[in-house]
Amino acid sequence: MSLIVITILSSFFEGCRCFYHHTVKTIQRPANTRRRFDDRSIILNHRKILKLSTKKNKNKIKHCCNMVEFEYEYIPPKEGYLPYTSNLPSSFDTKNIPSGIRGEAVRSAIRSGRCICWNLGSGPLQQGWISVKGKGTLTFLNNKLSQSFSGDGGGYYKEACLLNTKGRIIDRLRVFLEKKDQAYLLTSPGHSGSDLFERLDPLIFPLDQVSLRDCSNTTKVITIASTKLEHVKIAIQNFIIPLIDAITTTEFIFPSPSEDHYDHNGGHSCTRIEFNSKSNNKCGITILPTALVPETALVGYTLVIEEDAPPTTKLGESIWRNLISEENDGAIEIGALEFETLRIESGMPAFSKEITASDKDA
């Protein structure tokens, strides 16, 4: 008899525990929202949802989805708790739109075939683009980076680590070897081109026969990503290639997916186009087969657009505006704050955060 009573009581307490975890804790979501829908069956109208307030226009948000039961219930923050703030810029209104809504909009854009894109610009997560030129390019890369590079033709892309004298990782660089005497280095977000230039330039001697140039000020780095590479290719064909007079959609060749193809040098194929813009400025576009996050999370391409021109006539600015334009229903723009969230969720270590080695450690 006592065994039966114990069994009934344990079942009762287990039911109370499950009810608490699935009901009470759901109400206390840190993002001040409670979700009532199935993630796998939602297709959102992202732009309409981001323009609505979750507290006042709850019914309007329901009509922006294909599911009638979709709803976000606003839960006021607890008194006395300071709100989380970040110094990273966002493309959304962080004051009026809770983080749960912003995150769901980004995830839904990825799931529904709409690409996301980001341009980290000159903020805290800016990237650098360094040109390495000269007869000693291959020797310089092999001596300073963890990868090995050979000069059989060039035209390939590799990821390599910049190491200090003790062999500790300083940064993870994306290296494009255009030819045996010309290469380009793309730094990780948060590692500026001037910092990398000041780190490497003092290590060059005249006999090295190599020179460095920081091209970051005349460069715009744009990353387009999705769950399928075909979605990214369609976005590039529709919103970017029509703005380049030197090529057409049928002539353009995309780099092969980095996870499938390696050339005889052990690198990945890469595409670079050099042409003159409408204002007769020399331009160069390098397309790297990387989305700057692990491929298990997102796939895509990173475009490095160079142009020696005043800021008002830059090709990169017009490409970026056309890509995120609401009129042509382009890709969804995310800011540095959303990119940092994607990076952490995908498990990618970052410069000066998880990767903290420096020359002082040597």
mmCIF file of C-alpha atoms in Angstrom:
data_model
loop_
_atom_site.group_PDB
_atom_site.id
_atom_site.type_symbol
_atom_site.label_atom_id
_atom_site.label_comp_id
_atom_site.label_asym_id
_atom_site.label_seq_id
_atom_site.Cartn_x
_atom_site.Cartn_y
_atom_site.Cartn_z
ATOM 1 C CA MET A 1 0.000 0.000 0.000
ATOM 2 C CA SER A 2 2.780 2.423 0.937
ATOM 3 C CA LEU A 3 4.523 1.660 -2.365
ATOM 4 C CA ILE A 4 1.392 2.649 -4.282
ATOM 5 C CA VAL A 5 1.098 5.927 -2.346
ATOM 6 C CA ILE A 6 4.762 6.751 -3.006
ATOM 7 C CA THR A 7 4.317 6.045 -6.723
ATOM 8 C CA ILE A 8 1.247 8.317 -6.924
ATOM 9 C CA LEU A 9 2.988 11.148 -5.062
ATOM 10 C CA SER A 10 6.118 10.936 -7.245
ATOM 11 C CA SER A 11 3.967 11.095 -10.385
ATOM 12 C CA PHE A 12 2.138 14.128 -8.990
ATOM 13 C CA PHE A 13 5.353 16.006 -8.189
ATOM 14 C CA GLU A 14 6.845 15.130 -11.577
ATOM 15 C CA GLY A 15 3.757 16.579 -13.249
ATOM 16 C CA CYS A 16 4.078 19.774 -11.206
ATOM 17 C CA ARG A 17 7.744 20.092 -12.187
ATOM 18 C CA CYS A 18 6.950 19.693 -15.908
ATOM 19 C CA PHE A 19 4.117 22.231 -15.636
ATOM 20 C CA TYR A 20 6.476 24.740 -14.009
ATOM 21 C CA HIS A 21 9.196 24.355 -16.630
ATOM 22 C CA HIS A 22 6.853 24.490 -19.613
ATOM 23 C CA THR A 23 4.496 27.217 -18.371
ATOM 24 C CA VAL A 24 5.988 29.442 -15.693
ATOM 25 C CA LYS A 25 9.495 29.586 -17.155
ATOM 26 C CA THR A 26 8.071 30.256 -20.615
ATOM 27 C CA ILE A 27 6.372 33.360 -19.280
ATOM 28 C CA GLN A 28 9.671 34.583 -17.837
ATOM 29 C CA ARG A 29 11.571 34.686 -21.160
ATOM 30 C CA PRO A 30 14.472 37.156 -20.940
ATOM 31 C CA ALA A 31 13.468 38.686 -24.298
ATOM 32 C CA ASN A 32 10.114 39.777 -22.824
ATOM 33 C CA THR A 33 8.149 37.639 -25.272
ATOM 34 C CA ARG A 34 6.345 34.327 -25.242
ATOM 35 C CA ARG A 35 6.154 32.324 -28.440
ATOM 36 C CA ARG A 36 3.006 30.373 -29.393
ATOM 37 C CA PHE A 37 3.757 28.668 -32.695
ATOM 38 C CA ASP A 38 5.734 25.936 -34.398
ATOM 39 C CA ASP A 39 9.094 27.203 -35.759
ATOM 40 C CA ARG A 40 9.083 24.734 -38.630
ATOM 41 C CA SER A 41 5.823 25.876 -40.221
ATOM 42 C CA ILE A 42 6.097 29.698 -40.138
ATOM 43 C CA ILE A 43 6.805 32.009 -43.054
ATOM 44 C CA LEU A 44 7.002 35.623 -41.908
ATOM 45 C CA ASN A 45 6.586 38.875 -43.743
ATOM 46 C CA HIS A 46 9.737 40.257 -42.121
ATOM 47 C CA ARG A 47 9.532 43.908 -43.072
ATOM 48 C CA LYS A 48 5.944 44.324 -41.858
ATOM 49 C CA ILE A 49 6.604 42.609 -38.530
ATOM 50 C CA LEU A 50 9.671 44.704 -37.769
ATOM 51 C CA LYS A 51 7.644 47.890 -38.252
ATOM 52 C CA LEU A 52 4.979 46.865 -35.705
ATOM 53 C CA SER A 53 5.029 47.155 -31.936
ATOM 54 C CA THR A 54 4.468 43.832 -30.190
ATOM 55 C CA LYS A 55 2.410 45.418 -27.430
ATOM 56 C CA LYS A 56 -0.010 47.636 -29.347
ATOM 57 C CA ASN A 57 -0.397 45.808 -32.664
ATOM 58 C CA LYS A 58 -0.558 42.202 -31.555
ATOM 59 C CA ASN A 59 -3.450 41.408 -33.915
ATOM 60 C CA LYS A 60 -1.700 42.994 -36.910
ATOM 61 C CA ILE A 61 1.337 40.788 -36.351
ATOM 62 C CA LYS A 62 -0.930 37.728 -36.497
ATOM 63 C CA HIS A 63 -2.070 38.706 -40.015
ATOM 64 C CA CYS A 64 1.535 38.997 -41.262
ATOM 65 C CA CYS A 65 1.984 35.219 -41.074
ATOM 66 C CA ASN A 66 0.542 32.210 -42.757
ATOM 67 C CA MET A 67 -0.468 30.676 -39.412
ATOM 68 C CA VAL A 68 -3.501 32.054 -37.600
ATOM 69 C CA GLU A 69 -2.262 30.948 -34.172
ATOM 70 C CA PHE A 70 1.017 32.876 -34.384
ATOM 71 C CA GLU A 71 1.237 35.389 -31.565
ATOM 72 C CA TYR A 72 3.773 37.185 -29.401
ATOM 73 C CA GLU A 73 2.531 38.167 -25.973
ATOM 74 C CA TYR A 74 4.303 41.161 -24.501
ATOM 75 C CA ILE A 75 5.620 40.718 -20.960
ATOM 76 C CA PRO A 76 6.917 43.857 -19.225
ATOM 77 C CA PRO A 77 10.434 43.668 -17.777
ATOM 78 C CA LYS A 78 10.826 43.331 -14.034
ATOM 79 C CA GLU A 79 11.274 46.508 -12.077
ATOM 80 C CA GLY A 80 14.774 47.162 -10.824
ATOM 81 C CA TYR A 81 16.499 45.201 -13.584
ATOM 82 C CA LEU A 82 18.748 47.184 -15.911
ATOM 83 C CA PRO A 83 18.169 46.383 -19.621
ATOM 84 C CA TYR A 84 21.003 44.773 -21.565
ATOM 85 C CA THR A 85 22.871 47.237 -23.761
ATOM 86 C CA SER A 86 25.498 46.676 -26.437
ATOM 87 C CA ASN A 87 27.913 48.966 -28.245
ATOM 88 C CA LEU A 88 27.358 47.032 -31.490
ATOM 89 C CA PRO A 89 25.070 48.726 -34.044
ATOM 90 C CA SER A 90 21.922 47.002 -35.264
ATOM 91 C CA SER A 91 19.894 47.406 -38.434
ATOM 92 C CA PHE A 92 16.692 47.141 -36.359
ATOM 93 C CA ASP A 93 15.040 49.427 -33.829
ATOM 94 C CA THR A 94 16.417 47.854 -30.658
ATOM 95 C CA LYS A 95 14.418 50.162 -28.355
ATOM 96 C CA ASN A 96 10.954 49.228 -29.619
ATOM 97 C CA ILE A 97 11.504 45.737 -31.059
ATOM 98 C CA PRO A 98 12.412 42.990 -28.530
ATOM 99 C CA SER A 99 15.343 40.727 -29.297
ATOM 100 C CA GLY A 100 13.021 37.732 -29.695
ATOM 101 C CA ILE A 101 11.218 39.387 -32.618
ATOM 102 C CA ARG A 102 14.490 40.452 -34.256
ATOM 103 C CA GLY A 103 16.017 37.016 -33.938
ATOM 104 C CA GLU A 104 12.912 35.304 -35.291
ATOM 105 C CA ALA A 105 12.849 37.642 -38.292
ATOM 106 C CA VAL A 106 16.455 36.746 -39.158
ATOM 107 C CA ARG A 107 15.879 33.001 -38.734
ATOM 108 C CA SER A 108 12.684 33.118 -40.781
ATOM 109 C CA ALA A 109 14.450 35.014 -43.577
ATOM 110 C CA ILE A 110 17.027 32.243 -43.740
ATOM 111 C CA ARG A 111 14.466 29.420 -43.668
ATOM 112 C CA SER A 112 12.151 30.929 -46.276
ATOM 113 C CA GLY A 113 14.874 31.375 -48.934
ATOM 114 C CA ARG A 114 15.413 35.090 -48.360
ATOM 115 C CA CYS A 115 19.121 35.733 -47.934
ATOM 116 C CA ILE A 116 20.602 37.822 -45.162
ATOM 117 C CA CYS A 117 23.500 40.186 -45.767
ATOM 118 C CA TRP A 118 25.779 42.359 -43.702
ATOM 119 C CA ASN A 119 28.327 45.076 -44.193
ATOM 120 C CA LEU A 120 30.237 45.624 -40.957
ATOM 121 C CA GLY A 121 31.671 48.905 -42.256
ATOM 122 C CA SER A 122 33.928 50.983 -40.023
ATOM 123 C CA GLY A 123 32.360 50.045 -36.671
ATOM 124 C CA PRO A 124 33.691 47.826 -33.880
ATOM 125 C CA LEU A 125 33.631 44.767 -36.177
ATOM 126 C CA GLN A 126 35.306 46.325 -39.212
ATOM 127 C CA GLN A 127 37.437 44.151 -41.502
ATOM 128 C CA GLY A 128 40.692 44.890 -43.312
ATOM 129 C CA TRP A 129 41.842 44.152 -46.864
ATOM 130 C CA ILE A 130 45.637 44.012 -47.327
ATOM 131 C CA SER A 131 47.438 43.694 -50.656
ATOM 132 C CA VAL A 132 50.689 41.703 -50.750
ATOM 133 C CA LYS A 133 52.744 42.221 -53.907
ATOM 134 C CA GLY A 134 56.226 41.303 -55.125
ATOM 135 C CA LYS A 135 58.470 38.405 -56.078
ATOM 136 C CA GLY A 136 58.689 37.291 -52.455
ATOM 137 C CA THR A 137 54.918 36.986 -51.937
ATOM 138 C CA LEU A 138 54.893 33.202 -51.601
ATOM 139 C CA THR A 139 57.857 33.187 -49.221
ATOM 140 C CA PHE A 140 56.265 35.909 -47.113
ATOM 141 C CA LEU A 141 52.948 34.038 -46.818
ATOM 142 C CA ASN A 142 54.598 30.725 -45.982
ATOM 143 C CA ASN A 143 56.771 32.334 -43.295
ATOM 144 C CA LYS A 144 54.017 34.351 -41.591
ATOM 145 C CA LEU A 145 50.921 32.127 -41.883
ATOM 146 C CA SER A 146 50.051 28.584 -40.846
ATOM 147 C CA GLN A 147 49.052 27.416 -44.349
ATOM 148 C CA SER A 148 51.426 26.491 -47.177
ATOM 149 C CA PHE A 149 51.124 28.276 -50.523
ATOM 150 C CA SER A 150 52.553 27.245 -53.874
ATOM 151 C CA GLY A 151 52.832 29.316 -57.023
ATOM 152 C CA ASP A 152 51.429 26.932 -59.613
ATOM 153 C CA GLY A 153 49.098 29.329 -61.378
ATOM 154 C CA GLY A 154 47.544 30.952 -58.311
ATOM 155 C CA GLY A 155 43.887 31.959 -58.419
ATOM 156 C CA TYR A 156 42.836 30.075 -55.282
ATOM 157 C CA TYR A 157 41.627 30.849 -51.764
ATOM 158 C CA LYS A 158 42.689 29.465 -48.381
ATOM 159 C CA GLU A 159 42.028 30.192 -44.741
ATOM 160 C CA ALA A 160 45.155 30.536 -42.630
ATOM 161 C CA CYS A 161 46.076 31.553 -39.094
ATOM 162 C CA LEU A 162 48.351 34.437 -38.241
ATOM 163 C CA LEU A 163 50.695 33.231 -35.482
ATOM 164 C CA ASN A 164 52.999 34.925 -33.011
ATOM 165 C CA THR A 165 56.548 33.737 -32.296
ATOM 166 C CA LYS A 166 55.247 31.124 -29.833
ATOM 167 C CA GLY A 167 52.856 29.661 -32.377
ATOM 168 C CA ARG A 168 49.710 31.019 -30.737
ATOM 169 C CA ILE A 169 46.870 32.166 -32.959
ATOM 170 C CA ILE A 170 46.431 35.921 -33.366
ATOM 171 C CA ASP A 171 43.779 35.904 -36.093
ATOM 172 C CA ARG A 172 42.160 33.728 -38.738
ATOM 173 C CA LEU A 173 42.789 35.285 -42.158
ATOM 174 C CA ARG A 174 41.159 34.640 -45.541
ATOM 175 C CA VAL A 175 43.910 34.597 -48.180
ATOM 176 C CA PHE A 176 43.336 34.964 -51.906
ATOM 177 C CA LEU A 177 46.447 34.172 -53.977
ATOM 178 C CA GLU A 178 45.666 35.776 -57.337
ATOM 179 C CA LYS A 179 49.058 34.863 -58.827
ATOM 180 C CA LYS A 180 52.456 33.952 -57.474
ATOM 181 C CA ASP A 181 53.467 37.585 -56.961
ATOM 182 C CA GLN A 182 50.088 39.013 -55.847
ATOM 183 C CA ALA A 183 47.890 38.086 -52.869
ATOM 184 C CA TYR A 184 45.180 39.638 -50.697
ATOM 185 C CA LEU A 185 44.464 39.164 -46.985
ATOM 186 C CA LEU A 186 40.990 39.609 -45.461
ATOM 187 C CA THR A 187 40.986 39.960 -41.683
ATOM 188 C CA SER A 188 38.349 38.633 -39.300
ATOM 189 C CA PRO A 189 35.596 40.987 -38.079
ATOM 190 C CA GLY A 190 37.026 43.257 -35.400
ATOM 191 C CA HIS A 191 40.587 43.186 -36.773
ATOM 192 C CA SER A 192 41.197 46.366 -38.747
ATOM 193 C CA GLY A 193 43.449 46.531 -41.780
ATOM 194 C CA SER A 194 45.627 49.208 -40.178
ATOM 195 C CA ASP A 195 46.314 46.945 -37.197
ATOM 196 C CA LEU A 196 47.378 44.045 -39.419
ATOM 197 C CA PHE A 197 49.498 46.360 -41.581
ATOM 198 C CA GLU A 198 51.309 47.795 -38.534
ATOM 199 C CA ARG A 199 51.921 44.255 -37.299
ATOM 200 C CA LEU A 200 53.388 42.861 -40.538
ATOM 201 C CA ASP A 201 55.100 45.819 -42.203
ATOM 202 C CA PRO A 202 57.990 46.105 -39.660
ATOM 203 C CA LEU A 203 58.834 42.440 -40.337
ATOM 204 C CA ILE A 204 59.636 43.103 -44.014
ATOM 205 C CA PHE A 205 63.248 43.602 -45.107
ATOM 206 C CA PRO A 206 64.424 44.907 -48.507
ATOM 207 C CA LEU A 207 65.690 41.474 -49.540
ATOM 208 C CA ASP A 208 62.214 40.006 -49.022
ATOM 209 C CA GLN A 209 61.116 41.639 -52.310
ATOM 210 C CA VAL A 210 57.547 42.168 -51.107
ATOM 211 C CA SER A 211 55.423 45.198 -50.251
ATOM 212 C CA LEU A 212 52.196 45.617 -48.298
ATOM 213 C CA ARG A 213 49.373 48.079 -48.903
ATOM 214 C CA ASP A 214 46.310 48.686 -46.750
ATOM 215 C CA CYS A 215 43.349 48.916 -49.149
ATOM 216 C CA SER A 216 40.656 49.011 -46.449
ATOM 217 C CA ASN A 217 39.719 52.675 -46.991
ATOM 218 C CA THR A 218 38.822 52.087 -50.656
ATOM 219 C CA THR A 219 37.116 48.735 -50.068
ATOM 220 C CA LYS A 220 33.611 47.598 -49.156
ATOM 221 C CA VAL A 221 33.131 44.068 -47.792
ATOM 222 C CA ILE A 222 29.642 42.560 -48.234
ATOM 223 C CA THR A 223 28.634 39.056 -47.121
ATOM 224 C CA ILE A 224 25.499 37.321 -48.419
ATOM 225 C CA ALA A 225 24.410 34.101 -46.704
ATOM 226 C CA SER A 226 21.570 31.584 -46.554
ATOM 227 C CA THR A 227 20.977 27.905 -45.825
ATOM 228 C CA LYS A 228 21.356 27.027 -49.524
ATOM 229 C CA LEU A 229 23.964 28.369 -51.913
ATOM 230 C CA GLU A 230 21.426 28.605 -54.738
ATOM 231 C CA HIS A 231 19.573 31.344 -52.841
ATOM 232 C CA VAL A 232 22.783 33.387 -52.607
ATOM 233 C CA LYS A 233 23.542 32.936 -56.307
ATOM 234 C CA ILE A 234 20.077 34.168 -57.247
ATOM 235 C CA ALA A 235 20.518 37.269 -55.070
ATOM 236 C CA ILE A 236 23.874 38.071 -56.705
ATOM 237 C CA GLN A 237 22.480 37.535 -60.205
ATOM 238 C CA ASN A 238 19.443 39.738 -59.545
ATOM 239 C CA PHE A 239 20.866 42.605 -57.500
ATOM 240 C CA ILE A 240 24.627 42.826 -58.113
ATOM 241 C CA ILE A 241 25.618 41.632 -61.585
ATOM 242 C CA PRO A 242 23.208 44.040 -63.398
ATOM 243 C CA LEU A 243 25.162 46.951 -61.847
ATOM 244 C CA ILE A 244 28.464 45.741 -63.347
ATOM 245 C CA ASP A 245 28.799 46.756 -66.979
ATOM 246 C CA ALA A 246 31.863 44.605 -67.629
ATOM 247 C CA ILE A 247 30.041 41.262 -67.310
ATOM 248 C CA THR A 248 26.638 39.701 -67.859
ATOM 249 C CA THR A 249 24.747 37.084 -65.894
ATOM 250 C CA THR A 250 25.558 34.349 -68.405
ATOM 251 C CA GLU A 251 29.282 35.171 -68.444
ATOM 252 C CA PHE A 252 29.709 35.240 -64.672
ATOM 253 C CA ILE A 253 31.225 32.140 -63.054
ATOM 254 C CA PHE A 254 30.625 31.543 -59.354
ATOM 255 C CA PRO A 255 33.377 30.050 -57.189
ATOM 256 C CA SER A 256 32.836 26.384 -56.420
ATOM 257 C CA PRO A 257 31.423 25.555 -52.978
ATOM 258 C CA SER A 258 34.351 25.448 -50.580
ATOM 259 C CA GLU A 259 33.251 22.190 -48.962
ATOM 260 C CA ASP A 260 33.186 20.272 -52.283
ATOM 261 C CA HIS A 261 36.080 21.404 -54.478
ATOM 262 C CA TYR A 262 39.804 21.685 -53.890
ATOM 263 C CA ASP A 263 42.329 22.452 -56.589
ATOM 264 C CA HIS A 264 45.767 20.871 -56.916
ATOM 265 C CA ASN A 265 47.165 23.468 -54.481
ATOM 266 C CA GLY A 266 44.779 22.404 -51.717
ATOM 267 C CA GLY A 267 42.782 25.634 -51.943
ATOM 268 C CA HIS A 268 39.321 26.644 -53.115
ATOM 269 C CA SER A 269 38.400 28.313 -56.370
ATOM 270 C CA CYS A 270 37.891 32.059 -56.246
ATOM 271 C CA THR A 271 36.587 34.721 -58.655
ATOM 272 C CA ARG A 272 38.085 38.159 -59.240
ATOM 273 C CA ILE A 273 36.872 40.706 -61.791
ATOM 274 C CA GLU A 274 38.725 43.889 -62.770
ATOM 275 C CA PHE A 275 37.022 46.556 -64.882
ATOM 276 C CA ASN A 276 36.356 50.285 -65.244
ATOM 277 C CA SER A 277 33.189 51.745 -63.768
ATOM 278 C CA LYS A 278 30.833 54.192 -65.505
ATOM 279 C CA SER A 279 32.868 57.075 -64.082
ATOM 280 C CA ASN A 280 36.020 55.477 -65.559
ATOM 281 C CA ASN A 281 37.405 54.434 -62.163
ATOM 282 C CA LYS A 282 39.411 51.237 -61.794
ATOM 283 C CA CYS A 283 37.369 48.643 -59.907
ATOM 284 C CA GLY A 284 37.967 45.140 -58.634
ATOM 285 C CA ILE A 285 35.517 42.639 -57.157
ATOM 286 C CA THR A 286 36.795 39.537 -55.388
ATOM 287 C CA ILE A 287 34.234 36.855 -54.504
ATOM 288 C CA LEU A 288 35.372 34.519 -51.722
ATOM 289 C CA PRO A 289 33.481 31.246 -51.062
ATOM 290 C CA THR A 290 32.871 31.952 -47.370
ATOM 291 C CA ALA A 291 30.126 33.401 -45.168
ATOM 292 C CA LEU A 292 32.573 34.075 -42.283
ATOM 293 C CA VAL A 293 30.745 31.521 -40.103
ATOM 294 C CA PRO A 294 30.896 27.680 -40.125
ATOM 295 C CA GLU A 295 29.218 26.076 -43.127
ATOM 296 C CA THR A 296 27.097 23.937 -40.806
ATOM 297 C CA ALA A 297 25.251 27.171 -39.941
ATOM 298 C CA LEU A 298 25.247 29.229 -43.158
ATOM 299 C CA VAL A 299 26.719 29.139 -46.658
ATOM 300 C CA GLY A 300 27.348 32.088 -48.925
ATOM 301 C CA TYR A 301 29.824 34.423 -50.556
ATOM 302 C CA THR A 302 31.832 37.409 -49.350
ATOM 303 C CA LEU A 303 32.307 40.188 -51.910
ATOM 304 C CA VAL A 304 35.267 42.550 -51.573
ATOM 305 C CA ILE A 305 34.611 45.582 -53.787
ATOM 306 C CA GLU A 306 37.522 47.944 -54.495
ATOM 307 C CA GLU A 307 37.271 51.279 -56.262
ATOM 308 C CA ASP A 308 39.572 54.320 -56.274
ATOM 309 C CA ALA A 309 36.867 56.982 -56.259
ATOM 310 C CA PRO A 310 35.246 59.558 -53.967
ATOM 311 C CA PRO A 311 32.695 58.084 -51.535
ATOM 312 C CA THR A 312 29.748 59.612 -53.414
ATOM 313 C CA THR A 313 30.488 57.692 -56.616
ATOM 314 C CA LYS A 314 31.615 54.373 -55.187
ATOM 315 C CA LEU A 315 30.295 51.238 -56.842
ATOM 316 C CA GLY A 316 30.161 49.423 -53.508
ATOM 317 C CA GLU A 317 27.636 51.884 -52.084
ATOM 318 C CA SER A 318 25.285 51.503 -55.055
ATOM 319 C CA ILE A 319 25.559 47.693 -54.909
ATOM 320 C CA TRP A 320 24.772 47.688 -51.193
ATOM 321 C CA ARG A 321 21.748 49.978 -51.564
ATOM 322 C CA ASN A 322 20.353 47.887 -54.424
ATOM 323 C CA LEU A 323 20.895 44.646 -52.498
ATOM 324 C CA ILE A 324 18.904 45.732 -49.427
ATOM 325 C CA SER A 325 16.320 47.849 -51.229
ATOM 326 C CA GLU A 326 12.726 47.280 -50.125
ATOM 327 C CA GLU A 327 11.448 48.124 -53.609
ATOM 328 C CA ASN A 328 13.046 45.086 -55.266
ATOM 329 C CA ASP A 329 12.442 42.836 -52.223
ATOM 330 C CA GLY A 330 16.159 42.192 -51.732
ATOM 331 C CA ALA A 331 18.078 40.477 -48.977
ATOM 332 C CA ILE A 332 17.456 41.189 -45.287
ATOM 333 C CA GLU A 333 20.089 43.480 -43.803
ATOM 334 C CA ILE A 334 21.504 42.624 -40.383
ATOM 335 C CA GLY A 335 23.853 44.694 -38.275
ATOM 336 C CA ALA A 336 26.946 43.919 -36.252
ATOM 337 C CA LEU A 337 24.792 42.963 -33.242
ATOM 338 C CA GLU A 338 22.908 40.289 -35.196
ATOM 339 C CA PHE A 339 26.116 39.025 -36.832
ATOM 340 C CA GLU A 340 27.738 38.638 -33.428
ATOM 341 C CA THR A 341 24.746 36.580 -32.300
ATOM 342 C CA LEU A 342 25.052 34.332 -35.368
ATOM 343 C CA ARG A 343 28.776 33.933 -34.759
ATOM 344 C CA ILE A 344 28.300 32.867 -31.148
ATOM 345 C CA GLU A 345 25.448 30.481 -31.965
ATOM 346 C CA SER A 346 27.493 28.843 -34.746
ATOM 347 C CA GLY A 347 30.550 28.405 -32.487
ATOM 348 C CA MET A 348 32.993 30.571 -34.443
ATOM 349 C CA PRO A 349 35.860 32.018 -32.319
ATOM 350 C CA ALA A 350 36.498 35.718 -32.884
ATOM 351 C CA PHE A 351 39.522 38.002 -32.882
ATOM 352 C CA SER A 352 40.204 39.624 -29.469
ATOM 353 C CA LYS A 353 37.327 37.655 -27.874
ATOM 354 C CA GLU A 354 37.923 33.893 -27.855
ATOM 355 C CA ILE A 355 41.225 34.361 -29.748
ATOM 356 C CA THR A 356 43.234 36.530 -27.382
ATOM 357 C CA ALA A 357 46.872 35.830 -28.238
ATOM 358 C CA SER A 358 49.094 38.773 -29.184
ATOM 359 C CA ASP A 359 52.736 39.612 -29.775
ATOM 360 C CA LYS A 360 53.059 40.453 -26.067
ATOM 361 C CA ASP A 361 52.541 36.790 -25.199
ATOM 362 C CA ALA A 362 55.660 35.795 -27.118
#
